[in-house]
C-alpha positions as a Python dict, from the first residue, in 0.01 Angstrom:
ca = {
    (1, 'H'): (0, 0, 0),
    (2, 'T'): (-67, 367, 56),
    (3, 'A'): (175, 588, 247),
    (4, 'L'): (-51, 556, 551),
    (5, 'P'): (-46, 241, 767),
    (6, 'T'): (-317, -22, 736),
    (7, 'L'): (-460, -167, 1056),
    (8, 'M'): (-658, -480, 978),
    (9, 'Y'): (-899, -672, 1197),
    (10, 'H'): (-949, -1024, 1068),
    (11, 'A'): (-1197, -1297, 1168),
    (12, 'H'): (-1371, -1589, 1000),
    (13, 'I'): (-1739, -1654, 940),
    (14, 'D'): (-1721, -2027, 860),
    (15, 'T'): (-1780, -2286, 1131),
    (16, 'V'): (-1744, -2658, 1188),
    (17, 'A'): (-2049, -2885, 1182),
    (18, 'P'): (-2264, -2888, 1497),
    (19, 'G'): (-2273, -3264, 1542),
    (20, 'D'): (-2594, -3415, 1678),
    (21, 'P'): (-2837, -3126, 1749),
    (22, 'A'): (-3011, -3342, 2008),
    (23, 'G'): (-2706, -3308, 2232),
    (24, 'W'): (-2735, -2930, 2247),
    (25, 'R'): (-2914, -2738, 2521),
    (26, 'Y'): (-3056, -2509, 2253),
    (27, 'P'): (-3072, -2564, 1875),
    (28, 'P'): (-2719, -2508, 1745),
    (29, 'F'): (-2820, -2242, 1492),
    (30, 'S'): (-3077, -2062, 1707),
    (31, 'G'): (-2850, -1799, 1862),
    (32, 'T'): (-3044, -1836, 2186),
    (33, 'V'): (-2954, -1586, 2458),
    (34, 'A'): (-2985, -1728, 2808),
    (35, 'D'): (-2829, -1627, 3140),
    (36, 'G'): (-2606, -1371, 2972),
    (37, 'L'): (-2471, -1616, 2713),
    (38, 'V'): (-2530, -1650, 2338),
    (39, 'Y'): (-2550, -2019, 2242),
    (40, 'G'): (-2487, -2161, 1897),
    (41, 'R'): (-2235, -2312, 1661),
    (42, 'G'): (-1986, -2037, 1581),
    (43, 'A'): (-2094, -1820, 1875),
    (44, 'G'): (-1735, -1816, 1996),
    (45, 'D'): (-1548, -1956, 1698),
    (46, 'D'): (-1560, -1717, 1537),
    (47, 'K'): (-1867, -1501, 1488),
    (48, 'S'): (-1837, -1314, 1816),
    (49, 'S'): (-1505, -1178, 1691),
    (50, 'V'): (-1661, -1095, 1354),
    (51, 'V'): (-1938, -899, 1529),
    (52, 'A'): (-1703, -716, 1766),
    (53, 'Q'): (-1469, -616, 1484),
    (54, 'I'): (-1747, -493, 1256),
    (55, 'M'): (-1910, -296, 1537),
    (56, 'A'): (-1576, -132, 1623),
    (57, 'L'): (-1559, -13, 1262),
    (58, 'V'): (-1922, 99, 1268),
    (59, 'T'): (-1875, 285, 1598),
    (60, 'L'): (-1580, 487, 1467),
    (61, 'A'): (-1756, 557, 1138),
    (62, 'R'): (-2073, 677, 1312),
    (63, 'A'): (-1866, 898, 1540),
    (64, 'G'): (-1711, 1064, 1237),
    (65, 'V'): (-1360, 993, 1360),
    (66, 'T'): (-1080, 1075, 1118),
    (67, 'L'): (-795, 826, 1144),
    (68, 'N'): (-445, 879, 1012),
    (69, 'G'): (-440, 547, 831),
    (70, 'R'): (-656, 275, 686),
    (71, 'F'): (-875, 70, 917),
    (72, 'Q'): (-1006, -248, 757),
    (73, 'V'): (-1214, -544, 871),
    (74, 'A'): (-1172, -869, 679),
    (75, 'A'): (-1447, -1126, 741),
    (76, 'V'): (-1319, -1437, 566),
    (77, 'A'): (-1433, -1794, 505),
    (78, 'D'): (-1250, -2127, 470),
    (79, 'E'): (-1050, -2092, 793),
    (80, 'E'): (-1170, -2423, 932),
    (81, 'S'): (-1063, -2618, 623),
    (82, 'G'): (-718, -2469, 570),
    (83, 'A'): (-782, -2121, 423),
    (84, 'K'): (-667, -2223, 76),
    (85, 'Q'): (-966, -2050, -80),
    (86, 'G'): (-993, -1788, 193),
    (87, 'T'): (-713, -1600, 369),
    (88, 'R'): (-431, -1775, 183),
    (89, 'W'): (-579, -1682, -156),
    (90, 'L'): (-660, -1326, -49),
    (91, 'R'): (-311, -1270, 89),
    (92, 'D'): (-127, -1436, -200),
    (93, 'N'): (-322, -1222, -448),
    (94, 'Q'): (-246, -906, -248),
    (95, 'H'): (-607, -836, -149),
    (96, 'L'): (-507, -839, 219),
    (97, 'Q'): (-200, -625, 290),
    (98, 'P'): (-200, -510, 651),
    (99, 'D'): (81, -335, 834),
    (100, 'F'): (-66, -430, 1173),
    (101, 'L'): (-302, -721, 1228),
    (102, 'V'): (-551, -829, 1494),
    (103, 'V'): (-676, -1183, 1438),
    (104, 'G'): (-1010, -1250, 1605),
    (105, 'E'): (-1012, -1582, 1790),
    (106, 'Q'): (-1117, -1703, 2131),
    (107, 'T'): (-872, -1568, 2389),
    (108, 'R'): (-1117, -1475, 2668),
    (109, 'N'): (-1049, -1111, 2578),
    (110, 'R'): (-679, -1131, 2648),
    (111, 'V'): (-405, -1013, 2415),
    (112, 'A'): (-223, -1313, 2268),
    (113, 'V'): (112, -1267, 2095),
    (114, 'A'): (200, -1624, 1994),
    (115, 'E'): (41, -1945, 1873),
    (116, 'R'): (125, -2305, 1794),
    (117, 'V'): (75, -2422, 1435),
    (118, 'A'): (-62, -2755, 1321),
    (119, 'C'): (152, -3006, 1135),
    (120, 'G'): (-19, -3319, 1005),
    (121, 'I'): (199, -3631, 1017),
    (122, 'D'): (96, -3973, 887),
    (123, 'L'): (267, -4292, 1005),
    (124, 'T'): (210, -4620, 819),
    (125, 'I'): (342, -4940, 975),
    (126, 'F'): (375, -5251, 761),
    (127, 'G'): (332, -5617, 851),
    (128, 'K'): (254, -5940, 667),
    (129, 'S'): (-93, -6066, 582),
    (130, 'T'): (-215, -6421, 612),
    (131, 'H'): (-531, -6611, 703),
    (132, 'G'): (-692, -6493, 1024),
    (133, 'A'): (-693, -6850, 1152),
    (134, 'M'): (-313, -6856, 1137),
    (135, 'P'): (-193, -6530, 1295),
    (136, 'W'): (145, -6687, 1378),
    (137, 'A'): (220, -6708, 1004),
    (138, 'G'): (184, -6335, 955),
    (139, 'D'): (285, -6009, 1117),
    (140, 'N'): (-15, -5815, 1245),
    (141, 'A'): (39, -5449, 1154),
    (142, 'V'): (-245, -5328, 1377),
    (143, 'L'): (-102, -5491, 1689),
    (144, 'K'): (246, -5369, 1602),
    (145, 'T'): (110, -5019, 1560),
    (146, 'A'): (-40, -5038, 1908),
    (147, 'R'): (300, -5129, 2050),
    (148, 'V'): (475, -4855, 1855),
    (149, 'L'): (227, -4591, 1972),
    (150, 'A'): (280, -4698, 2333),
    (151, 'W'): (654, -4660, 2271),
    (152, 'L'): (608, -4311, 2129),
    (153, 'E'): (389, -4213, 2423),
    (154, 'Q'): (658, -4331, 2662),
    (155, 'K'): (954, -4179, 2478),
    (156, 'L'): (832, -3884, 2272),
    (157, 'F'): (568, -3726, 2492),
    (158, 'P'): (813, -3634, 2773),
    (159, 'Q'): (1041, -3473, 2512),
    (160, 'L'): (752, -3263, 2383),
    (161, 'A'): (637, -3169, 2733),
    (162, 'A'): (985, -3031, 2802),
    (163, 'K'): (959, -2782, 2514),
    (164, 'S'): (847, -2448, 2651),
    (165, 'H'): (739, -2101, 2545),
    (166, 'P'): (652, -1814, 2781),
    (167, 'Y'): (298, -1776, 2644),
    (168, 'L'): (207, -2122, 2516),
    (169, 'P'): (153, -2479, 2632),
    (170, 'P'): (424, -2731, 2541),
    (171, 'A'): (449, -2896, 2201),
    (172, 'T'): (203, -3185, 2159),
    (173, 'L'): (126, -3487, 1942),
    (174, 'N'): (-230, -3614, 1908),
    (175, 'V'): (-306, -3955, 1758),
    (176, 'G'): (-628, -3865, 1582),
    (177, 'K'): (-716, -4152, 1351),
    (178, 'I'): (-612, -4515, 1298),
    (179, 'S'): (-708, -4732, 1001),
    (180, 'G'): (-581, -5078, 915),
    (181, 'G'): (-676, -5416, 782),
    (182, 'W'): (-910, -5543, 514),
    (183, 'Q'): (-1157, -5758, 704),
    (184, 'W'): (-1192, -5947, 1028),
    (185, 'N'): (-1046, -6280, 912),
    (186, 'I'): (-729, -6144, 747),
    (187, 'V'): (-415, -6057, 940),
    (188, 'P'): (-356, -5689, 847),
    (189, 'D'): (-44, -5604, 650),
    (190, 'A'): (-59, -5227, 704),
    (191, 'C'): (-193, -4977, 955),
    (192, 'K'): (-205, -4600, 906),
    (193, 'V'): (-200, -4347, 1189),
    (194, 'E'): (-291, -3981, 1131),
    (195, 'M'): (-139, -3748, 1387),
    (196, 'D'): (-161, -3378, 1477),
    (197, 'R'): (172, -3230, 1586),
    (198, 'R'): (145, -2878, 1728),
    (199, 'L'): (466, -2686, 1671),
    (200, 'L'): (601, -2415, 1899),
    (201, 'P'): (779, -2111, 1756),
    (202, 'G'): (1124, -2228, 1648),
    (203, 'E'): (1008, -2579, 1560),
    (204, 'T'): (963, -2693, 1200),
    (205, 'R'): (803, -2981, 1017),
    (206, 'E'): (1152, -3119, 955),
    (207, 'T'): (1259, -3114, 1320),
    (208, 'A'): (931, -3276, 1427),
    (209, 'M'): (969, -3552, 1168),
    (210, 'T'): (1331, -3613, 1267),
    (211, 'E'): (1234, -3660, 1633),
    (212, 'I'): (977, -3925, 1544),
    (213, 'E'): (1207, -4099, 1295),
    (214, 'A'): (1484, -4126, 1554),
    (215, 'L'): (1252, -4301, 1800),
    (216, 'L'): (1109, -4534, 1535),
    (217, 'N'): (1460, -4632, 1434),
    (218, 'E'): (1547, -4690, 1798),
    (219, 'Y'): (1239, -4912, 1829),
    (220, 'N'): (1353, -5109, 1524),
    (221, 'A'): (1701, -5155, 1672),
    (222, 'T'): (1606, -5239, 2030),
    (223, 'V'): (1250, -5379, 2041),
    (224, 'E'): (1149, -5559, 1721),
    (225, 'P'): (1190, -5524, 1343),
    (226, 'L'): (989, -5232, 1211),
    (227, 'Q'): (903, -5127, 857),
    (228, 'Y'): (735, -4789, 839),
    (229, 'E'): (669, -4483, 628),
    (230, 'L'): (643, -4132, 771),
    (231, 'F'): (474, -3862, 565),
    (232, 'S'): (373, -3506, 646),
    (233, 'T'): (68, -3354, 483),
    (234, 'G'): (-51, -2999, 421),
    (235, 'K'): (123, -2663, 420),
    (236, 'V'): (285, -2561, 748),
    (237, 'A'): (301, -2186, 797),
    (238, 'P'): (529, -1993, 1035),
    (239, 'N'): (420, -1930, 1392),
    (240, 'I'): (288, -1602, 1516),
    (241, 'N'): (549, -1499, 1771),
    (242, 'T'): (523, -1122, 1816),
    (243, 'K'): (769, -966, 2058),
    (244, 'P'): (598, -841, 2375),
    (245, 'D'): (788, -511, 2359),
    (246, 'E'): (647, -425, 2015),
    (247, 'P'): (479, -82, 2039),
    (248, 'F'): (161, -227, 1885),
    (249, 'V'): (146, -494, 2155),
    (250, 'Q'): (211, -241, 2429),
    (251, 'C'): (-61, -14, 2291),
    (252, 'A'): (-309, -303, 2293),
    (253, 'Q'): (-211, -411, 2643),
    (254, 'A'): (-246, -56, 2777),
    (255, 'A'): (-582, -5, 2604),
    (256, 'L'): (-721, -325, 2754),
    (257, 'Q'): (-587, -235, 3097),
    (258, 'D'): (-745, 111, 3083),
    (259, 'L'): (-1075, -37, 2966),
    (260, 'T'): (-1097, -308, 3232),
    (261, 'G'): (-923, -128, 3515),
    (262, 'Q'): (-723, -447, 3574),
    (263, 'P'): (-357, -536, 3508),
    (264, 'Q'): (-331, -730, 3181),
    (265, 'V'): (-86, -1015, 3129),
    (266, 'L'): (-6, -1124, 2775),
    (267, 'T'): (-95, -1477, 2669),
    (268, 'G'): (-75, -1715, 2375),
    (269, 'Y'): (-334, -1884, 2157),
    (270, 'V'): (-349, -2261, 2208),
    (271, 'Q'): (-504, -2342, 1870),
    (272, 'T'): (-400, -2231, 1521),
    (273, 'S'): (-540, -1924, 1347),
    (274, 'D'): (-545, -1768, 1000),
    (275, 'G'): (-286, -1526, 1130),
    (276, 'R'): (-18, -1782, 1052),
    (277, 'W'): (-46, -1699, 681),
    (278, 'F'): (89, -1351, 762),
    (279, 'A'): (340, -1458, 1028),
    (280, 'G'): (638, -1450, 794),
    (281, 'D'): (562, -1104, 656),
    (282, 'G'): (747, -909, 921),
    (283, 'F'): (474, -700, 1087),
    (284, 'P'): (319, -722, 1436),
    (285, 'I'): (27, -961, 1485),
    (286, 'I'): (-188, -1012, 1793),
    (287, 'I'): (-477, -1249, 1852),
    (288, 'F'): (-777, -1127, 2050),
    (289, 'G'): (-1141, -1219, 2092),
    (290, 'P'): (-1422, -1307, 2330),
    (291, 'S'): (-1519, -1657, 2448),
    (292, 'D'): (-1316, -1947, 2582),
    (293, 'P'): (-1120, -2157, 2328),
    (294, 'A'): (-1236, -2471, 2510),
    (295, 'V'): (-1597, -2421, 2393),
    (296, 'G'): (-1504, -2386, 2026),
    (297, 'H'): (-1605, -2693, 1820),
    (298, 'A'): (-1787, -2824, 2128),
    (299, 'T'): (-2151, -2895, 2206),
    (300, 'D'): (-2327, -2592, 2360),
    (301, 'E'): (-2069, -2348, 2221),
    (302, 'H'): (-2135, -2004, 2365),
    (303, 'V'): (-2005, -1654, 2427),
    (304, 'S'): (-2069, -1412, 2709),
    (305, 'V'): (-2263, -1101, 2609),
    (306, 'E'): (-2051, -907, 2856),
    (307, 'Q'): (-1731, -1027, 2688),
    (308, 'L'): (-1874, -948, 2346),
    (309, 'V'): (-1945, -588, 2447),
    (310, 'E'): (-1605, -557, 2616),
    (311, 'A'): (-1430, -686, 2303),
    (312, 'T'): (-1613, -429, 2090),
    (313, 'K'): (-1504, -148, 2321),
    (314, 'F'): (-1143, -267, 2322),
    (315, 'L'): (-1122, -302, 1944),
    (316, 'T'): (-1271, 44, 1901),
    (317, 'L'): (-1026, 196, 2149),
    (318, 'L'): (-726, 14, 1998),
    (319, 'A'): (-796, 138, 1645),
    (320, 'L'): (-847, 492, 1771),
    (321, 'R'): (-533, 497, 1984),
    (322, 'W'): (-302, 316, 1745),
    (323, 'L'): (-377, 524, 1440),
    (324, 'K'): (-359, 839, 1652),
    (325, 'I'): (-19, 720, 1780),
    (326, 'K'): (97, 677, 1423),
    (327, 'E'): (-21, 1029, 1348),
    (328, 'N'): (183, 1161, 1639),
    (329, 'E'): (490, 970, 1519),
    (330, 'D'): (451, 1120, 1170),
}
């Protein structure tokens, strides 16, 4: 670090696959502009943020503005597959060392101060195999898994829905993938379920696992015998949970309000961003970018040209004001 503060804008250039191009209104890599929208895979997630951040830097450079601090833009890859070779590597090797961070993601040009983080949890339920013609002689793990998942939906989901945060949806569990059995005429002896548990600030992998274990043990004690294995995969980072009264947040909120001429209410980011790899470092982080998070990873992903221009203006104004504020404080 230098003695001057570093303001970093951060966004990712990698995207998910487009799926079947035939399902798109326009070719997914065409960047077609129609009716005020730019269509294409990555248009919202996350290249609109990349463009807005770079153009904010270019605008200030062309204007010859002297800032009392370092203003950096980090366009990274590998966000969609876990950031191990992207942001995580760059941060761990001290190539990215911000003092204030804006993570570009789809927030509909609202200032987000918190996010949920993803926690992968695998559940394997065991049964007993036998010939498919004699199912009564075995214990079908696939059918048992179906019953257990219905139990978790009934018992766990209301618990998760009751968990709240002022800027975020409740905690959630998504059953994303099920695999079990060897072939059609064998009673399956195991069934694996891969789940996506979204943690709110204050939750941990351990607390999420304990909740599920307690209900599985209750199922075993009150419904039917149950042999299972619960395993959590991947690194779980801390949540972004920046205090709304942080001066950096208030500066961003005021800048956006002045730009739009409308009152601005803080929000949270529903998905998970690369910002989580900095969340434990003790400096303010906000998430901001054009486009709707619902169109990310979807067919006909798009971003509004109007929002793209507005985001560029905001990011330019924020860098100018914040580093000038720091100068005044010094």
